[in-house]
GROMACS .gro file of C-alpha atoms in nm:
model
  408
    1MET     CA    1   3.834  13.319  -2.613
    2ALA     CA    2   3.637  13.227  -2.300
    3LYS     CA    3   3.437  12.907  -2.321
    4GLN     CA    4   3.060  12.947  -2.295
    5GLN     CA    5   2.868  12.764  -2.027
    6GLN     CA    6   2.690  12.450  -2.138
    7SER     CA    7   2.316  12.491  -2.199
    8THR     CA    8   2.081  12.262  -2.011
    9PRO     CA    9   1.701  12.217  -2.035
   10PHE     CA   10   1.469  12.409  -1.800
   11SER     CA   11   1.094  12.369  -1.759
   12TRP     CA   12   0.904  12.692  -1.693
   13GLU     CA   13   0.559  12.822  -1.607
   14GLY     CA   14   0.436  13.176  -1.645
   15VAL     CA   15   0.166  13.423  -1.753
   16ASN     CA   16   0.158  13.579  -2.101
   17ARG     CA   17   0.041  13.932  -2.199
   18ARG     CA   18  -0.321  13.813  -2.216
   19GLY     CA   19  -0.310  13.685  -1.859
   20GLN     CA   20  -0.314  13.323  -1.972
   21LYS     CA   21  -0.108  13.058  -1.793
   22VAL     CA   22   0.155  12.907  -2.020
   23ARG     CA   23   0.435  12.654  -1.977
   24GLY     CA   24   0.716  12.502  -2.176
   25GLU     CA   25   1.087  12.420  -2.192
   26LEU     CA   26   1.397  12.625  -2.281
   27ASN     CA   27   1.765  12.542  -2.309
   28SER     CA   28   1.983  12.792  -2.128
   29GLN     CA   29   2.282  12.826  -1.896
   30ASN     CA   30   2.098  12.914  -1.574
   31PRO     CA   31   1.750  13.008  -1.440
   32ALA     CA   32   1.822  13.383  -1.457
   33MET     CA   33   1.886  13.366  -1.831
   34VAL     CA   34   1.566  13.161  -1.881
   35LYS     CA   35   1.365  13.432  -1.705
   36ALA     CA   36   1.531  13.701  -1.918
   37GLN     CA   37   1.442  13.514  -2.239
   38LEU     CA   38   1.082  13.471  -2.128
   39ARG     CA   39   1.040  13.841  -2.043
   40LYS     CA   40   1.164  13.928  -2.392
   41GLN     CA   41   0.886  13.705  -2.528
   42GLY     CA   42   0.625  13.884  -2.315
   43VAL     CA   43   0.594  13.607  -2.055
   44THR     CA   44   0.613  13.677  -1.683
   45PRO     CA   45   0.780  13.366  -1.535
   46THR     CA   46   0.639  13.223  -1.213
   47LYS     CA   47   0.839  12.901  -1.193
   48VAL     CA   48   1.166  12.788  -1.354
   49LYS     CA   49   1.314  12.447  -1.280
   50ARG     CA   50   1.596  12.247  -1.432
   51VAL     CA   51   1.474  11.934  -1.612
   52THR     CA   52   1.618  11.627  -1.442
   53GLU     CA   53   1.669  11.288  -1.596
   54PRO     CA   54   1.388  11.033  -1.529
   55LEU     CA   55   1.450  10.735  -1.304
   56PHE     CA   56   1.485  10.513  -1.613
   57GLY     CA   57   1.653  10.685  -1.904
   58LEU     CA   58   1.720  10.585  -2.261
   59GLY     CA   59   1.762  10.210  -2.307
   60GLY     CA   60   1.590  10.142  -1.974
   61LYS     CA   61   1.910  10.212  -1.777
   62LYS     CA   62   1.848  10.304  -1.418
   63LYS     CA   63   1.951  10.650  -1.305
   64LYS     CA   64   2.288  10.633  -1.128
   65VAL     CA   65   2.337  10.732  -0.767
   66ILE     CA   66   2.616  10.961  -0.650
   67LYS     CA   67   2.886  10.768  -0.465
   68PRO     CA   68   3.154  10.908  -0.232
   69VAL     CA   69   3.415  10.831  -0.498
   70ASP     CA   70   3.225  11.064  -0.735
   71ILE     CA   71   3.248  11.346  -0.481
   72SER     CA   72   3.619  11.276  -0.431
   73PHE     CA   73   3.678  11.291  -0.807
   74PHE     CA   74   3.482  11.618  -0.833
   75ILE     CA   75   3.690  11.785  -0.559
   76ARG     CA   76   4.013  11.666  -0.722
   77GLN     CA   77   3.906  11.798  -1.063
   78MET     CA   78   3.803  12.133  -0.914
   79ALA     CA   79   4.141  12.157  -0.738
   80THR     CA   80   4.314  12.097  -1.073
   81MET     CA   81   4.099  12.356  -1.254
   82VAL     CA   82   4.147  12.628  -0.991
   83LYS     CA   83   4.522  12.556  -0.977
   84ALA     CA   84   4.536  12.602  -1.356
   85GLY     CA   85   4.376  12.947  -1.318
   86VAL     CA   86   4.036  12.857  -1.466
   87PRO     CA   87   3.754  13.082  -1.336
   88LEU     CA   88   3.541  12.899  -1.080
   89VAL     CA   89   3.208  12.906  -1.270
   90GLN     CA   90   3.375  12.792  -1.592
   91ALA     CA   91   3.556  12.517  -1.402
   92PHE     CA   92   3.221  12.363  -1.305
   93ASP     CA   93   3.125  12.333  -1.674
   94ILE     CA   94   3.458  12.176  -1.771
   95VAL     CA   95   3.439  11.920  -1.489
   96ALA     CA   96   3.073  11.837  -1.564
   97GLU     CA   97   3.150  11.769  -1.930
   98GLY     CA   98   3.390  11.492  -1.832
   99ILE     CA   99   3.142  11.309  -1.607
  100ASP     CA  100   2.913  11.033  -1.740
  101ASN     CA  101   2.695  11.009  -1.428
  102TYR     CA  102   2.397  11.233  -1.517
  103THR     CA  103   2.294  11.271  -1.152
  104MET     CA  104   2.642  11.394  -1.059
  105LYS     CA  105   2.636  11.628  -1.358
  106GLU     CA  106   2.306  11.775  -1.232
  107LEU     CA  107   2.458  11.827  -0.887
  108ILE     CA  108   2.754  12.014  -1.037
  109PHE     CA  109   2.522  12.235  -1.244
  110ALA     CA  110   2.315  12.313  -0.933
  111ILE     CA  111   2.632  12.417  -0.745
  112ARG     CA  112   2.743  12.623  -1.047
  113ASP     CA  113   2.411  12.808  -1.061
  114THR     CA  114   2.435  12.893  -0.690
  115VAL     CA  115   2.791  13.026  -0.732
  116ALA     CA  116   2.696  13.215  -1.052
  117ALA     CA  117   2.417  13.385  -0.855
  118GLY     CA  118   2.679  13.546  -0.630
  119ASN     CA  119   2.721  13.293  -0.350
  120ASP     CA  120   3.055  13.149  -0.242
  121PHE     CA  121   3.165  12.791  -0.313
  122ALA     CA  122   3.123  12.669   0.046
  123SER     CA  123   2.766  12.803   0.070
  124ALA     CA  124   2.679  12.622  -0.254
  125LEU     CA  125   2.814  12.296  -0.113
  126LYS     CA  126   2.623  12.341   0.215
  127GLU     CA  127   2.297  12.327   0.016
  128HIS     CA  128   2.373  11.956  -0.047
  129PRO     CA  129   2.465  11.813   0.297
  130GLN     CA  130   2.389  11.456   0.182
  131TYR     CA  131   2.696  11.474  -0.042
  132PHE     CA  132   2.929  11.724   0.125
  133ASP     CA  133   3.001  11.681   0.495
  134GLU     CA  134   3.053  11.967   0.737
  135LEU     CA  135   3.429  11.917   0.741
  136THR     CA  136   3.459  11.958   0.362
  137CYS     CA  137   3.242  12.271   0.363
  138ASN     CA  138   3.431  12.428   0.654
  139LEU     CA  139   3.772  12.367   0.496
  140ILE     CA  140   3.666  12.515   0.162
  141GLU     CA  141   3.508  12.811   0.342
  142SER     CA  142   3.837  12.864   0.526
  143GLY     CA  143   4.022  12.854   0.194
  144GLU     CA  144   3.792  13.113   0.038
  145GLN     CA  145   3.820  13.349   0.333
  146SER     CA  146   4.200  13.326   0.343
  147GLY     CA  147   4.241  13.355  -0.034
  148ALA     CA  148   4.396  13.007  -0.052
  149LEU     CA  149   4.113  12.814  -0.220
  150GLU     CA  150   4.354  12.635  -0.452
  151THR     CA  151   4.560  12.499  -0.161
  152MET     CA  152   4.253  12.407   0.042
  153LEU     CA  153   4.087  12.220  -0.246
  154GLU     CA  154   4.410  12.024  -0.287
  155ARG     CA  155   4.408  11.930   0.082
  156VAL     CA  156   4.041  11.834   0.077
  157ALA     CA  157   4.099  11.623  -0.235
  158ASN     CA  158   4.390  11.442  -0.066
  159TYR     CA  159   4.181  11.386   0.247
  160LYS     CA  160   3.886  11.251   0.046
  161GLU     CA  161   4.100  11.020  -0.166
  162LYS     CA  162   4.285  10.873   0.132
  163THR     CA  163   3.960  10.830   0.324
  164GLU     CA  164   3.800  10.642   0.034
  165LEU     CA  165   4.112  10.430  -0.007
  166LEU     CA  166   4.096  10.337   0.361
  167LYS     CA  167   3.729  10.240   0.328
  168ALA     CA  168   3.810  10.029   0.022
  169LYS     CA  169   4.079   9.842   0.217
  170ILE     CA  170   3.837   9.762   0.498
  171LYS     CA  171   3.570   9.645   0.252
  172LYS     CA  172   3.829   9.427   0.083
  173GLY     CA  173   3.907   9.260   0.415
  174LEU     CA  174   3.543   9.197   0.504
  175THR     CA  175   3.391   9.112   0.166
  176TYR     CA  176   3.589   8.796   0.084
  177PRO     CA  177   3.519   8.591   0.399
  178ILE     CA  178   3.156   8.703   0.418
  179ALA     CA  179   3.090   8.624   0.051
  180THR     CA  180   3.257   8.284   0.082
  181LEU     CA  181   3.057   8.189   0.390
  182VAL     CA  182   2.732   8.300   0.227
  183VAL     CA  183   2.806   8.083  -0.079
  184ALA     CA  184   2.893   7.790   0.149
  185ILE     CA  185   2.562   7.827   0.335
  186ILE     CA  186   2.364   7.846   0.010
  187VAL     CA  187   2.537   7.536  -0.135
  188THR     CA  188   2.483   7.344   0.190
  189ALA     CA  189   2.114   7.443   0.197
  190ILE     CA  190   2.067   7.328  -0.164
  191LEU     CA  191   2.227   6.993  -0.084
  192LEU     CA  192   2.010   6.945   0.224
  193ILE     CA  193   1.684   7.054   0.057
  194LYS     CA  194   1.722   6.907  -0.292
  195VAL     CA  195   1.994   6.640  -0.303
  196VAL     CA  196   1.976   6.460   0.033
  197PRO     CA  197   1.600   6.378   0.002
  198THR     CA  198   1.676   6.191  -0.324
  199PHE     CA  199   1.931   5.974  -0.145
  200ALA     CA  200   1.696   5.931   0.153
  201SER     CA  201   1.417   5.789  -0.066
  202MET     CA  202   1.668   5.549  -0.223
  203PHE     CA  203   1.802   5.438   0.116
  204ALA     CA  204   1.444   5.375   0.242
  205SER     CA  205   1.422   5.072   0.008
  206PHE     CA  206   1.734   4.911   0.160
  207GLY     CA  207   1.545   4.790   0.464
  208ALA     CA  208   1.857   4.812   0.680
  209ALA     CA  209   1.982   5.051   0.944
  210LEU     CA  210   2.178   5.342   0.802
  211PRO     CA  211   2.519   5.449   0.932
  212ALA     CA  212   2.502   5.714   1.205
  213PRO     CA  213   2.654   5.996   0.991
  214THR     CA  214   2.404   5.927   0.710
  215GLN     CA  215   2.108   5.919   0.948
  216LEU     CA  216   2.228   6.243   1.109
  217VAL     CA  217   2.242   6.418   0.770
  218ILE     CA  218   1.895   6.287   0.673
  219ASN     CA  219   1.749   6.411   1.002
  220LEU     CA  220   1.916   6.749   0.946
  221SER     CA  221   1.776   6.758   0.593
  222GLU     CA  222   1.422   6.691   0.719
  223LEU     CA  223   1.464   6.968   0.978
  224VAL     CA  224   1.588   7.216   0.717
  225GLN     CA  225   1.306   7.125   0.474
  226ALA     CA  226   1.048   7.181   0.745
  227TYR     CA  227   1.183   7.514   0.873
  228TYR     CA  228   1.404   7.674   0.606
  229LEU     CA  229   1.134   7.927   0.512
  230HIS     CA  230   1.094   8.020   0.876
  231ALA     CA  231   1.471   8.056   0.913
  232LEU     CA  232   1.489   8.270   0.599
  233ALA     CA  233   1.208   8.495   0.725
  234LEU     CA  234   1.383   8.522   1.062
  235LEU     CA  235   1.713   8.623   0.897
  236ILE     CA  236   1.538   8.887   0.687
  237ALA     CA  237   1.356   9.020   0.996
  238LEU     CA  238   1.682   9.031   1.194
  239GLY     CA  239   1.860   9.208   0.909
  240PHE     CA  240   1.580   9.462   0.875
  241GLY     CA  241   1.563   9.512   1.252
  242PHE     CA  242   1.939   9.563   1.273
  243SER     CA  243   1.932   9.816   0.989
  244GLU     CA  244   1.641  10.009   1.141
  245GLY     CA  245   1.800   9.996   1.484
  246ARG     CA  246   2.118  10.151   1.346
  247LYS     CA  247   1.915  10.426   1.179
  248ARG     CA  248   1.676  10.510   1.463
  249SER     CA  249   1.857  10.438   1.791
  250GLN     CA  250   2.177  10.613   1.894
  251ALA     CA  251   2.210  10.378   2.193
  252PHE     CA  252   2.191  10.076   1.961
  253ARG     CA  253   2.456  10.225   1.727
  254ASN     CA  254   2.681  10.291   2.024
  255ARG     CA  255   2.643   9.934   2.148
  256VAL     CA  256   2.722   9.793   1.802
  257ASP     CA  257   3.035  10.012   1.771
  258GLU     CA  258   3.155   9.902   2.114
  259THR     CA  259   3.097   9.535   2.031
  260ILE     CA  260   3.276   9.557   1.695
  261LEU     CA  261   3.598   9.671   1.863
  262LYS     CA  262   3.594   9.359   2.084
  263LEU     CA  263   3.574   9.115   1.793
  264PRO     CA  264   3.885   8.906   1.728
  265VAL     CA  265   4.084   9.011   1.416
  266PHE     CA  266   3.809   9.242   1.282
  267GLY     CA  267   3.810   9.458   1.596
  268GLU     CA  268   4.182   9.532   1.562
  269LEU     CA  269   4.131   9.629   1.198
  270ILE     CA  270   3.853   9.875   1.290
  271LYS     CA  271   4.071  10.026   1.567
  272LYS     CA  272   4.357  10.092   1.326
  273ALA     CA  273   4.119  10.243   1.071
  274ALA     CA  274   3.969  10.476   1.336
  275ILE     CA  275   4.315  10.591   1.447
  276ALA     CA  276   4.418  10.648   1.085
  277ARG     CA  277   4.108  10.862   1.025
  278TYR     CA  278   4.169  11.053   1.350
  279ALA     CA  279   4.526  11.142   1.253
  280ARG     CA  280   4.440  11.217   0.889
  281VAL     CA  281   4.146  11.449   0.960
  282LEU     CA  282   4.322  11.630   1.245
  283SER     CA  283   4.632  11.679   1.030
  284THR     CA  284   4.424  11.817   0.743
  285THR     CA  285   4.217  12.057   0.953
  286PHE     CA  286   4.503  12.179   1.172
  287SER     CA  287   4.731  12.243   0.873
  288ALA     CA  288   4.445  12.440   0.716
  289GLY     CA  289   4.464  12.687   1.001
  290VAL     CA  290   4.158  12.564   1.191
  291PRO     CA  291   4.201  12.615   1.569
  292LEU     CA  292   4.281  12.288   1.747
  293VAL     CA  293   3.963  12.282   1.957
  294ASP     CA  294   3.746  12.338   1.649
  295ALA     CA  295   3.948  12.082   1.454
  296LEU     CA  296   3.883  11.820   1.723
  297ASP     CA  297   3.509  11.884   1.683
  298SER     CA  298   3.537  11.790   1.314
  299VAL     CA  299   3.750  11.487   1.398
  300ALA     CA  300   3.491  11.353   1.644
  301GLY     CA  301   3.237  11.322   1.366
  302ALA     CA  302   3.479  11.163   1.121
  303VAL     CA  303   3.648  10.878   1.311
  304GLY     CA  304   3.361  10.640   1.235
  305ASN     CA  305   3.329  10.473   1.577
  306VAL     CA  306   3.152  10.601   1.887
  307VAL     CA  307   3.429  10.484   2.124
  308TYR     CA  308   3.682  10.703   1.946
  309SER     CA  309   3.430  10.985   1.900
  310ARG     CA  310   3.383  10.999   2.277
  311ALA     CA  311   3.759  10.987   2.327
  312VAL     CA  312   3.814  11.277   2.085
  313LEU     CA  313   3.547  11.486   2.260
  314LYS     CA  314   3.715  11.414   2.593
  315VAL     CA  315   4.048  11.525   2.444
  316LYS     CA  316   3.877  11.843   2.319
  317GLU     CA  317   3.744  11.922   2.668
  318GLU     CA  318   4.086  11.880   2.827
  319VAL     CA  319   4.269  12.073   2.554
  320SER     CA  320   4.021  12.362   2.587
  321THR     CA  321   4.120  12.390   2.955
  322GLY     CA  322   4.490  12.425   2.867
  323GLN     CA  323   4.598  12.060   2.884
  324GLN     CA  324   4.853  11.943   2.628
  325MET     CA  325   4.695  11.717   2.368
  326HIS     CA  326   4.922  11.416   2.416
  327PHE     CA  327   4.838  11.408   2.790
  328ALA     CA  328   4.467  11.432   2.707
  329MET     CA  329   4.501  11.149   2.454
  330ARG     CA  330   4.679  10.926   2.705
  331SER     CA  331   4.401  10.975   2.963
  332THR     CA  332   4.139  10.829   2.725
  333GLY     CA  333   4.311  10.490   2.714
  334VAL     CA  334   4.219  10.418   2.350
  335PHE     CA  335   4.513  10.569   2.160
  336PRO     CA  336   4.829  10.360   2.104
  337ASN     CA  337   5.152  10.481   2.260
  338MET     CA  338   5.315  10.551   1.922
  339VAL     CA  339   5.046  10.804   1.821
  340ILE     CA  340   5.071  10.971   2.162
  341GLN     CA  341   5.450  10.997   2.133
  342MET     CA  342   5.432  11.139   1.780
  343THR     CA  343   5.173  11.394   1.899
  344SER     CA  344   5.402  11.490   2.185
  345ILE     CA  345   5.696  11.542   1.947
  346GLY     CA  346   5.474  11.745   1.714
  347GLU     CA  347   5.356  11.971   1.996
  348GLU     CA  348   5.710  12.030   2.123
  349SER     CA  349   5.854  12.098   1.776
  350GLY     CA  350   5.560  12.304   1.645
  351ALA     CA  351   5.504  12.054   1.364
  352LEU     CA  352   5.190  11.881   1.491
  353ASP     CA  353   5.026  11.859   1.149
  354ALA     CA  354   5.335  11.696   0.993
  355MET     CA  355   5.365  11.437   1.273
  356LEU     CA  356   4.996  11.355   1.256
  357ASP     CA  357   5.027  11.314   0.879
  358LYS     CA  358   5.307  11.061   0.934
  359ALA     CA  359   5.098  10.881   1.196
  360ALA     CA  360   4.803  10.867   0.955
  361THR     CA  361   5.022  10.725   0.678
  362TYR     CA  362   5.165  10.466   0.915
  363TYR     CA  363   4.824  10.343   1.031
  364GLU     CA  364   4.682  10.346   0.679
  365ASN     CA  365   4.966  10.111   0.585
  366GLU     CA  366   4.891   9.908   0.897
  367VAL     CA  367   4.530   9.868   0.781
  368ASP     CA  368   4.653   9.753   0.440
  369ASP     CA  369   4.886   9.495   0.600
  370ALA     CA  370   4.614   9.384   0.842
  371VAL     CA  371   4.374   9.323   0.553
  372ASP     CA  372   4.633   9.114   0.368
  373ASN     CA  373   4.721   8.917   0.682
  374MET     CA  374   4.357   8.861   0.769
  375THR     CA  375   4.285   8.731   0.420
  376ALA     CA  376   4.586   8.499   0.440
  377LEU     CA  377   4.470   8.366   0.778
  378ILE     CA  378   4.102   8.329   0.694
  379GLU     CA  379   4.148   8.167   0.353
  380PRO     CA  380   4.272   7.827   0.480
  381PHE     CA  381   4.005   7.832   0.752
  382ILE     CA  382   3.733   7.888   0.493
  383MET     CA  383   3.872   7.615   0.267
  384SER     CA  384   3.876   7.376   0.563
  385PHE     CA  385   3.520   7.473   0.654
  386LEU     CA  386   3.399   7.411   0.299
  387GLY     CA  387   3.583   7.081   0.283
  388VAL     CA  388   3.447   6.955   0.615
  389VAL     CA  389   3.085   7.067   0.565
  390ILE     CA  390   3.026   6.995   0.196
  391GLY     CA  391   3.269   6.703   0.179
  392GLY     CA  392   3.116   6.559   0.496
  393LEU     CA  393   2.765   6.575   0.348
  394ILE     CA  394   2.874   6.397   0.031
  395ILE     CA  395   3.064   6.124   0.218
  396ALA     CA  396   2.770   6.070   0.455
  397MET     CA  397   2.537   6.017   0.157
  398TYR     CA  398   2.766   5.770  -0.019
  399LEU     CA  399   2.864   5.581   0.296
  400PRO     CA  400   2.572   5.329   0.274
  401ILE     CA  401   2.660   5.262  -0.091
  402PHE     CA  402   3.024   5.200   0.001
  403MET     CA  403   2.912   4.961   0.280
  404MET     CA  404   2.687   4.769   0.038
  405GLY     CA  405   2.976   4.735  -0.205
  406SER     CA  406   3.202   4.590   0.065
  407VAL     CA  407   2.932   4.337   0.168
  408VAL     CA  408   2.888   4.222  -0.193
   0.00000   0.00000   0.00000
C-alpha cells in the first residue's frame, strides 16, 4: 500500500458565500488540496500559505539554519530513495520524516509541492538558489533529461560529500592555531589589565628602582589600560570593514584571494584545496555528459579562489578554440605538473574523467596530510609563544620579590 504524504499546517484567507472575508488554518498535504477543501466548504480561497515555525519555538530554542552538510545529506538520501525505486514525491516525505531540523524539513516540503504541481526536480531546486548552486541544479537537470536521475543524484551526492569533507579539513587546520592565539591574547590582556596593576601598587611602596623587565611590563600594562577599549573598537571596526569589503567589492575579494595564496604554509594549503576542487568538479561534470567547455564554466565558480577561477576561464577560452586542455592548463602557470600530466594521459586515452577523479583524490589526501603537518609544526610554536609571553609576564612580576629575598 502506498504511503500517504505527511500533512502539514497551512494558513488561508478567502471569501465565504456571503461575501465575507474569512481566514483560518488547515492541515493538508499541499496548497492545491487546501483550496479543494475550502471550495467544498463554500469558501473561495484568495491566499494559501504553509505555516512556518517561529524564530523561537517550543522551549525557547532558536530556529535552526540550513547548513551545507544538511543539503549534502538531503541529496544523498534522495539518491538512496530513487535508487530503491521510491516515487520522487513520496521520497521527499520519507526523507523529511527523518530530519530534525524544522527549517530543512520546510525546504523539502516546498520542493515536494513544486514537483507535485508538475515541475521537474531541477526546476524545484532552482527556486532556492541560496541552498542549491547552479552546478547541482544543472547536473540534476541533465540526469532528468537523460533518464539517469538515479546515477546523477549519486554523483552529486559524492561531489557534495567530498566537497564538505575538504572544507572540514581546511577548517580543522585553521581553527586550532587561531583559537589558541585568541586565548593567549585574552589571557595576556587579563594579566596586563587586572593582575599587573596589583603588583605595581605593591612595588610602589618599595621605594627602589625596579628591574628593567618589571618596569617594561608595568609600562605596557599602563598603556593597555589606557587604550584597550580603543584597540578593541579598532579590531571590531577592522573586522566589520573586512567583512563588508568582501561582500561589496569584487576587487577587494580578488586582492584577498591573491594575498592568501602568498602566505607561508596556509597559502600552500589553499592552493592544494583549489586544485582538488578543480579536479573533482570537472570530473563530476564531464562524466555526467556535460560538454567540456560548459563544464569548465561550472568549475570556474566552484574552485573557491579568484586566481584559479581566472585560470579556469583562460583554459575554457583556449579549449573552445581547439586547444588541448593540458596545453591550456600549462599556459596558466598555476597548475602543478602532475595534474597537467594526468590530464594529458586522460585526453589521450579517452578517460579524462577517471584521471581527473584520481587527481582529485590525490590532492584531497594532500590537503589532509598538509593539515596534519601544519598542526604538528604550529603546535610547538604556539606552546613556545605561550610560555614566553605568559611565563615572561609572571617572571617579570616576581623578579623584584626574588631580588628582595636575595638581599635579605
